């Protein structure tokens, strides 16, 4: 069976730990590879390579770094199909959906291609007589990214192009469930001219993560994953003196007002709920039907859910693939059962779905639950599967209060024809990313991505301007060039300008 190795100092590396984890094809349920599980010694080897590379990479010119980014971006275009198939085979999402994540990740590379402009400092002439001030930003050193299974290309791409372009060196610890995309990207970087050691991959689980969080040679950690692990990473890494950005889980609500076009709203909510089998941190998992929008909305959502074509991700015409593991399939189906016992109505039941020829695959069909309340587990828990819960509310203000009481605050959407309602919603809602008639409002790369509350631990969103801030630290320089003959007196009082 194929073994997926680490990537250290520009080459595959077997590592020191003989233990491996199995990598499945979720569409067939079969094992297809094994992945090395990194030890503290492997993390140490990656840090050593990255530290050496930092000495020269941090001194490289903006032109050189920009050229690497342009070349890397072109390679991502040229190899989009190949990478999409690698993602689909290990994750289960459709090849087209995988292509979408590559495109959205590539946009961060495009942002990083504008490095020369983004990294400009500012200059103030004559702040005092004969004195000027300017500032600039410098890279941190060796930084690390720990990423989830659901976007094996895009989420790391939220991190490393900005980290690398700003002069840092990077260690990626991808999800052990779908590790191959990381190595593919490492090879593309090498072909783009990135010096060895600037981008490294250490595979593994908790041991590799713990070694990263405590390693004195790592300056900053970017994490994206579930909220409990985000909290753990934030606690551990900050306790070890590191800068941390930690994005967590989500429960995203789409509110539908009675004035909305129900067909339009249902179409978009269906795609937002069941696309990628609901395994997106921006997936719509709750539809809040306001007033008399409810009955009509449920009817259209039911019809649309029944139309979703479930199958292997590489089969033409598939809308939705399997979920990531057998354990996830069981957990999601149990959650639907529990919802029914707690009083929800199962409008569409995805449990037990079998896909012909793929009977062992980790498939579960789209489920639609009505009359869900805030007290039910199906509402409280992040199910991370193709389950859409409908909660009914009397008014927009009641919907806003419901969402604000939820511990998560990643994304939300409002479907309406009213500008007044949309404005009230975006001002009052305690959520970081908001869509108005847009179900999955993932910001473009030149804005930053991040939720509120338990969806983001600490205070740093990811990519865009916040990414530049995160991966660099500022210096401010106050300068005086006195003429040799100029007499100046040095005051003993605290300096003020004159
Ligand atoms: P996860 O938290 O299980 O794993 C994320 C990373 O942490 C992986 O690399 C994993 O190996 C590592 N990890 C897992 N358990 C660990 C432990 N006990 N100690 C140390 N490290 C550990 O998340 P997942 O299941 O891979 O991904 C799904 C989750 O990610 C969902 O909660 C989803 O909402 C979230 N997510 C959030 C965003 C966002 O932008 N907010 C984006 C994508 C995914």
XYZ file of C-alpha atoms and ligand atoms in Angstrom:
542
model
C 0.000 0.000 0.000
C 1.216 3.512 -0.840
C 2.758 5.437 2.092
C 2.367 9.206 2.124
C 5.559 10.646 3.592
C 6.422 13.977 5.134
C 8.029 16.692 2.984
C 11.049 18.226 4.640
C 13.705 20.466 3.108
C 12.403 20.047 -0.434
C 12.071 16.237 -0.518
C 9.834 13.432 0.742
C 10.981 12.180 4.171
C 10.051 8.888 5.820
C 10.274 10.265 9.349
C 11.239 8.507 12.542
C 7.935 6.979 13.623
C 7.075 3.604 12.040
C 3.380 4.052 12.918
C 0.989 5.154 10.189
C -2.715 5.981 9.828
C -4.979 4.579 7.132
C -6.338 6.823 4.408
C -9.701 5.718 2.987
C -11.584 6.331 -0.220
C -14.910 7.448 1.322
C -16.840 6.560 -1.838
C -15.831 2.886 -1.683
C -15.074 2.565 2.016
C -11.746 0.968 1.050
C -8.292 1.741 2.442
C -6.196 3.322 -0.300
C -2.985 4.507 1.403
C -1.287 4.988 4.709
C 0.156 8.223 6.002
C 3.211 8.711 8.200
C 2.455 9.936 11.711
C 4.968 12.604 12.627
C 6.811 12.517 15.938
C 8.435 15.317 17.906
C 11.721 14.386 16.156
C 10.079 14.869 12.738
C 8.740 18.275 13.760
C 12.226 19.099 15.010
C 13.754 18.118 11.655
C 11.229 20.323 9.839
C 11.931 23.259 12.175
C 15.677 22.842 11.631
C 15.229 22.907 7.842
C 12.813 25.841 8.023
C 15.123 27.805 10.352
C 18.061 27.377 7.985
C 15.913 28.389 5.016
C 14.638 31.458 6.881
C 18.136 32.934 6.977
C 18.217 33.350 3.210
C 14.500 33.473 2.335
C 13.846 36.380 4.716
C 16.643 38.267 2.924
C 15.292 37.540 -0.575
C 13.947 40.492 -2.537
C 10.269 41.277 -2.949
C 10.812 40.694 -6.671
C 12.115 37.160 -6.115
C 9.274 36.272 -3.751
C 6.685 37.758 -6.099
C 8.110 35.782 -9.024
C 7.789 32.528 -7.051
C 4.173 33.401 -6.212
C 3.309 34.089 -9.872
C 4.921 30.798 -10.942
C 3.160 28.887 -8.150
C -0.183 30.422 -9.141
C 0.306 29.312 -12.754
C 1.175 25.760 -11.635
C -2.043 25.677 -9.575
C -3.924 26.598 -12.761
C -2.087 24.027 -14.885
C -2.603 21.206 -12.354
C -6.105 22.074 -11.173
C -7.713 18.910 -12.570
C -5.054 16.602 -11.101
C -5.223 18.225 -7.671
C -9.042 18.226 -7.726
C -9.032 14.466 -8.365
C -6.565 13.853 -5.521
C -8.831 15.825 -3.162
C -11.993 14.100 -4.353
C -10.473 10.616 -3.955
C -9.506 11.166 -0.304
C -12.205 13.594 0.842
C -15.176 12.347 -1.179
C -16.393 15.735 -2.450
C -17.170 16.061 -6.147
C -14.315 16.886 -8.512
C -16.046 20.159 -9.476
C -16.428 21.133 -5.829
C -12.725 20.349 -5.266
C -11.926 22.557 -8.249
C -13.890 25.321 -6.533
C -11.776 25.072 -3.390
C -8.582 25.232 -5.469
C -9.817 28.382 -7.208
C -10.745 30.046 -3.900
C -7.372 29.059 -2.420
C -5.559 30.301 -5.530
C -7.127 33.712 -4.975
C -4.994 34.013 -1.834
C -1.901 33.370 -3.985
C -3.135 36.125 -6.309
C -3.445 38.436 -3.298
C 0.116 37.498 -2.290
C 1.306 38.296 -5.846
C 0.584 41.945 -4.976
C 3.163 41.761 -2.202
C 5.107 44.814 -3.381
C 2.095 47.013 -2.822
C 0.715 45.246 0.257
C 3.958 45.423 2.222
C 4.606 49.119 1.638
C 5.333 51.013 4.807
C 4.581 54.678 5.405
C 6.797 57.708 5.845
C 6.260 60.967 7.721
C 8.534 63.821 6.768
C 9.676 66.379 9.359
C 7.725 65.116 12.404
C 10.040 67.376 14.369
C 12.659 69.739 12.996
C 15.121 67.550 11.047
C 13.419 64.334 12.161
C 11.514 61.826 9.975
C 9.616 58.626 10.850
C 8.975 55.555 8.724
C 7.706 52.075 9.403
C 7.998 48.666 7.787
C 7.086 45.072 8.595
C 9.322 42.021 8.866
C 8.586 38.272 8.884
C 8.325 36.336 12.145
C 10.515 33.307 11.349
C 9.301 29.694 11.227
C 5.489 29.511 11.356
C 3.144 26.508 11.288
C -0.356 25.717 10.013
C -2.617 22.953 11.370
C -5.571 22.283 9.097
C -8.856 20.316 8.944
C -9.954 17.575 6.563
C -12.745 19.462 4.849
C -10.663 21.751 2.602
C -7.317 19.978 2.177
C -6.123 22.530 -0.405
C -8.003 25.762 0.312
C -7.562 26.103 4.068
C -3.766 25.638 3.935
C -3.792 28.089 0.998
C -5.433 30.641 3.318
C -2.165 30.513 5.266
C 1.028 29.580 3.447
C 1.043 31.952 0.436
C 0.884 34.960 2.749
C 3.316 33.498 5.288
C 5.843 32.576 2.597
C 5.431 35.749 0.517
C 6.074 37.923 3.572
C 9.381 36.093 4.126
C 8.537 33.401 6.681
C 9.198 29.689 6.342
C 6.294 27.320 6.860
C 5.468 23.906 8.318
C 2.070 22.464 7.376
C 0.430 19.758 9.495
C -2.546 18.770 7.334
C -5.410 16.483 8.307
C -4.373 12.839 8.440
C -7.642 11.905 6.686
C -6.766 13.490 3.319
C -3.024 14.221 3.398
C -2.008 13.938 -0.287
C -2.947 17.464 -1.412
C -0.303 18.908 0.943
C 2.530 16.958 -0.717
C 1.250 17.833 -4.189
C 1.306 21.533 -3.278
C 4.809 21.177 -1.772
C 6.027 19.808 -5.095
C 4.378 22.686 -7.006
C 6.185 25.187 -4.774
C 9.495 23.475 -5.520
C 8.778 23.636 -9.241
C 7.871 27.317 -8.840
C 11.410 27.975 -7.597
C 10.783 28.135 -3.863
C 14.054 27.255 -2.098
C 14.159 23.984 -0.164
C 13.090 24.253 3.464
C 10.768 27.232 2.984
C 7.664 25.020 2.761
C 7.562 21.737 4.712
C 4.870 19.190 5.519
C 4.757 17.050 8.661
C 1.862 14.602 8.682
C 0.252 13.153 11.771
C -2.204 13.677 14.584
C -2.051 14.867 18.173
C 1.659 14.066 18.754
C 2.749 16.143 15.773
C 0.392 18.964 16.797
C 1.663 18.956 20.377
C 5.263 19.084 19.178
C 4.403 22.135 17.048
C 2.570 23.914 19.870
C 5.500 23.586 22.261
C 8.494 23.908 19.893
C 10.638 26.924 20.818
C 11.700 27.391 17.177
C 8.152 28.085 15.936
C 6.990 31.701 16.202
C 3.341 31.464 15.197
C 0.598 28.870 14.708
C -2.419 29.128 12.422
C -5.165 26.629 13.182
C -8.453 25.814 11.477
C -10.643 22.992 12.789
C -13.230 22.193 15.433
C -13.807 24.523 18.392
C -12.514 22.253 21.199
C -9.206 21.737 19.367
C -9.050 25.437 18.437
C -9.335 26.294 22.147
C -6.659 23.739 23.026
C -4.293 24.992 20.317
C -4.839 28.605 21.347
C -4.180 27.843 25.019
C -1.099 25.701 24.443
C 0.545 27.815 21.769
C 0.020 31.139 23.562
C 1.323 29.543 26.793
C 4.463 28.730 24.798
C 4.863 32.326 23.661
C 3.520 31.985 20.128
C 1.269 34.223 18.096
C -1.914 32.222 17.349
C -4.878 32.424 15.018
C -7.424 29.673 15.718
C -10.619 29.281 13.725
C -13.239 26.875 15.082
C -16.521 25.236 14.228
C -19.826 26.687 13.141
C -23.592 26.541 13.051
C -24.677 28.802 10.221
C -28.233 30.123 9.994
C -30.003 31.307 6.851
C -32.993 33.488 7.694
C -35.840 33.621 5.183
C -38.296 36.517 5.438
C -41.809 36.316 3.983
C -40.905 38.902 1.300
C -38.090 36.697 -0.091
C -38.366 34.822 -3.376
C -38.911 31.381 -1.806
C -37.770 29.423 -4.815
C -34.524 31.414 -5.052
C -33.931 31.116 -1.294
C -34.662 27.371 -1.191
C -32.423 26.720 -4.189
C -29.486 28.493 -2.577
C -30.107 27.084 0.907
C -30.242 23.548 -0.513
C -26.889 24.018 -2.253
C -25.424 25.663 0.872
C -26.684 22.867 3.131
C -25.876 19.763 1.085
C -22.905 20.901 -1.066
C -19.785 18.988 0.024
C -22.170 16.808 2.101
C -22.525 19.676 4.581
C -18.852 19.364 5.523
C -18.087 23.068 5.185
C -17.546 25.473 8.040
C -19.779 27.869 6.090
C -22.459 25.254 5.286
C -26.028 26.337 5.986
C -27.128 24.018 8.778
C -30.187 25.940 10.052
C -32.893 27.650 8.004
C -34.862 30.128 10.114
C -38.264 30.536 8.488
C -39.897 33.783 9.579
C -43.692 34.160 9.871
C -45.713 32.800 7.005
C -42.587 32.024 4.927
C -42.371 28.678 6.774
C -44.844 26.294 5.138
C -44.033 27.396 1.589
C -40.294 27.228 2.273
C -40.458 23.714 3.730
C -42.324 22.459 0.645
C -39.703 23.804 -1.767
C -36.804 22.648 0.434
C -38.294 19.164 0.525
C -38.565 19.011 -3.251
C -35.015 20.299 -3.709
C -33.537 17.898 -1.116
C -35.154 14.952 -2.897
C -33.580 16.099 -6.183
C -29.978 16.043 -4.819
C -27.964 13.408 -6.704
C -25.774 11.475 -4.261
C -22.867 9.438 -5.602
C -19.114 9.097 -5.863
C -17.351 12.437 -6.253
C -15.797 11.508 -9.599
C -19.058 10.425 -11.274
C -20.478 13.011 -13.689
C -23.694 14.608 -12.467
C -23.097 13.945 -8.766
C -24.213 16.839 -6.543
C -23.033 15.396 -3.259
C -20.494 12.729 -2.329
C -20.020 10.626 0.799
C -18.964 11.937 4.209
C -15.391 11.552 5.385
C -15.498 8.420 7.591
C -17.785 5.592 8.663
C -17.794 7.152 12.162
C -19.031 10.459 10.700
C -21.762 8.635 8.742
C -22.964 6.910 11.928
C -22.767 10.079 14.032
C -24.820 12.059 11.497
C -27.479 9.360 11.116
C -27.742 8.992 14.923
C -28.249 12.760 15.176
C -31.236 12.513 12.805
C -32.692 9.696 14.936
C -32.196 11.729 18.122
C -33.831 14.785 16.520
C -36.958 12.729 15.825
C -37.105 11.421 19.400
C -36.731 14.995 20.661
C -39.757 16.135 18.633
C -38.449 17.248 15.237
C -40.312 16.195 12.083
C -38.195 14.300 9.551
C -39.342 15.766 6.223
C -36.593 14.111 4.169
C -34.735 11.137 5.649
C -31.201 10.567 4.376
C -30.425 7.680 6.718
C -29.448 4.329 5.288
C -28.963 5.554 1.728
C -27.119 3.038 -0.453
C -25.385 4.046 -3.656
C -25.419 1.262 -6.233
C -21.974 -0.224 -6.771
C -20.666 1.675 -3.723
C -22.518 -0.142 -0.949
C -19.548 0.124 1.445
C -19.087 3.873 0.841
C -19.676 6.368 3.656
C -22.851 7.768 2.143
C -25.756 9.375 3.928
C -28.430 11.223 1.984
C -29.711 14.765 2.524
C -31.905 15.034 5.627
C -34.410 17.829 6.242
C -35.769 18.358 9.756
C -38.710 20.657 10.522
C -39.983 22.075 13.832
C -36.487 22.027 15.323
C -36.112 24.142 18.472
C -33.098 25.730 20.131
C -33.210 23.102 22.908
C -32.717 20.109 20.579
C -29.306 18.499 20.034
C -29.728 18.810 16.259
C -29.748 22.576 16.772
C -27.078 22.822 19.461
C -24.421 20.544 17.949
C -22.320 21.097 14.865
C -23.412 18.017 12.874
C -21.020 18.654 9.950
C -23.082 16.558 7.576
C -25.955 16.875 5.081
C -28.634 17.764 7.628
C -30.683 20.955 7.386
C -32.748 21.953 10.433
C -35.692 24.330 10.074
C -36.478 26.561 13.027
C -39.581 28.759 12.878
C -39.544 32.346 14.200
C -42.251 35.014 14.412
C -40.135 37.992 13.349
C -36.722 39.077 12.083
C -35.869 40.339 15.571
C -36.670 36.904 17.031
C -34.430 35.297 14.380
C -31.605 37.713 15.230
C -31.976 36.944 18.964
C -31.857 33.187 18.222
C -28.659 33.512 16.197
C -27.031 35.819 18.737
C -27.746 33.319 21.530
C -25.960 30.552 19.598
C -22.375 30.015 20.765
C -21.059 29.954 17.183
C -20.815 33.018 14.944
C -19.096 32.019 11.709
C -21.450 32.781 8.819
C -25.092 33.705 8.356
C -27.384 34.754 5.536
C -30.601 36.688 5.114
C -32.998 36.149 2.218
C -35.208 39.196 1.746
C -36.337 41.879 -0.681
C -36.100 44.568 1.997
C -33.043 46.807 2.234
C -34.173 47.979 5.663
C -34.310 44.398 6.984
C -30.917 43.602 5.446
C -29.328 46.655 7.044
C -30.866 45.904 10.468
C -29.702 42.292 10.191
C -26.084 43.069 9.337
C -25.798 45.682 12.087
C -27.425 43.626 14.874
C -26.137 40.122 14.180
C -23.115 38.852 16.173
C -21.589 36.879 13.317
C -18.383 37.551 11.392
C -19.429 36.815 7.797
C -22.843 37.817 6.493
C -24.608 37.123 3.206
C -27.578 39.084 1.899
C -29.298 36.741 -0.544
C -25.921 34.917 -0.627
C -25.998 31.613 1.276
C -22.277 30.886 1.744
C -20.644 34.316 2.158
C -16.954 33.332 2.076
C -15.021 36.627 1.769
C -12.690 37.208 -1.174
C -8.975 36.809 -0.458
C -8.372 40.565 -0.174
C -10.782 40.691 2.754
C -10.177 38.534 5.806
C -12.034 35.372 6.808
C -13.162 34.768 10.362
C -16.169 34.322 12.589
C -17.090 35.614 16.014
C -17.614 33.878 19.364
C -16.708 30.152 19.435
C -15.974 30.203 15.699
C -12.757 32.146 16.263
C -10.648 31.798 19.372
C -8.435 34.787 20.075
C -8.666 37.831 17.851
C -7.063 37.151 14.505
C -9.054 36.336 11.359
C -7.217 34.702 8.491
C -5.800 35.851 5.102
C -6.218 39.267 3.467
C -4.962 42.270 5.471
C -5.238 40.314 8.747
C -2.969 37.628 7.258
C -0.293 40.196 6.465
C -0.570 41.586 9.994
C -0.439 38.090 11.517
C 2.687 36.894 9.699
C 4.729 40.083 10.157
C 5.657 42.426 12.958
C 6.125 46.174 12.613
C 9.143 48.377 13.161
C 8.964 52.158 13.433
C 12.164 54.107 12.770
C 12.740 57.688 13.906
C 15.624 59.265 11.988
C 17.743 62.421 12.277
C 20.693 63.272 10.009
C 22.168 66.404 11.575
C 24.577 68.547 9.587
C 28.105 68.122 10.989
C 28.199 71.772 12.052
C 24.720 71.847 13.567
C 24.619 72.464 17.300
C 21.900 70.517 19.107
C 21.238 70.206 22.775
C 20.134 66.859 24.182
C 17.255 67.423 26.620
C 16.852 65.385 29.765
C 13.065 65.645 29.553
C 11.008 63.050 27.675
C 11.350 63.891 23.955
C 8.549 65.945 22.374
C 8.543 67.356 18.868
C 9.071 70.993 18.037
P -10.430 18.686 13.906
O -10.485 19.770 14.913
O -10.751 17.299 14.317
O -8.948 18.599 13.263
C -8.257 19.759 12.835
C -6.764 19.515 12.954
O -6.442 19.285 14.335
C -6.275 18.299 12.187
O -5.049 18.599 11.594
C -6.121 17.220 13.273
O -5.103 16.305 12.985
C -5.787 18.030 14.507
N -6.309 17.416 15.732
C -7.429 16.670 15.868
N -7.586 16.280 17.143
C -6.550 16.793 17.841
C -6.172 16.741 19.213
N -6.884 16.088 20.117
N -5.051 17.386 19.583
C -4.318 18.063 18.683
N -4.637 18.134 17.363
C -5.739 17.525 16.941
O -11.341 19.155 12.678
P -11.755 18.325 11.387
O -12.725 17.268 11.768
O -10.550 17.940 10.602
O -12.495 19.473 10.549
C -13.825 19.839 10.745
C -13.957 21.001 11.696
O -13.220 22.124 11.221
C -15.397 21.505 11.835
O -15.642 21.817 13.177
C -15.415 22.752 10.979
O -16.425 23.701 11.312
C -14.059 23.284 11.228
N -13.641 24.210 10.187
C -13.651 25.536 10.485
C -13.294 26.459 9.515
C -13.302 27.929 9.806
O -12.827 28.673 8.977
N -13.820 28.386 10.942
C -12.918 26.022 8.233
C -12.908 24.654 7.974
C -13.266 23.753 8.959
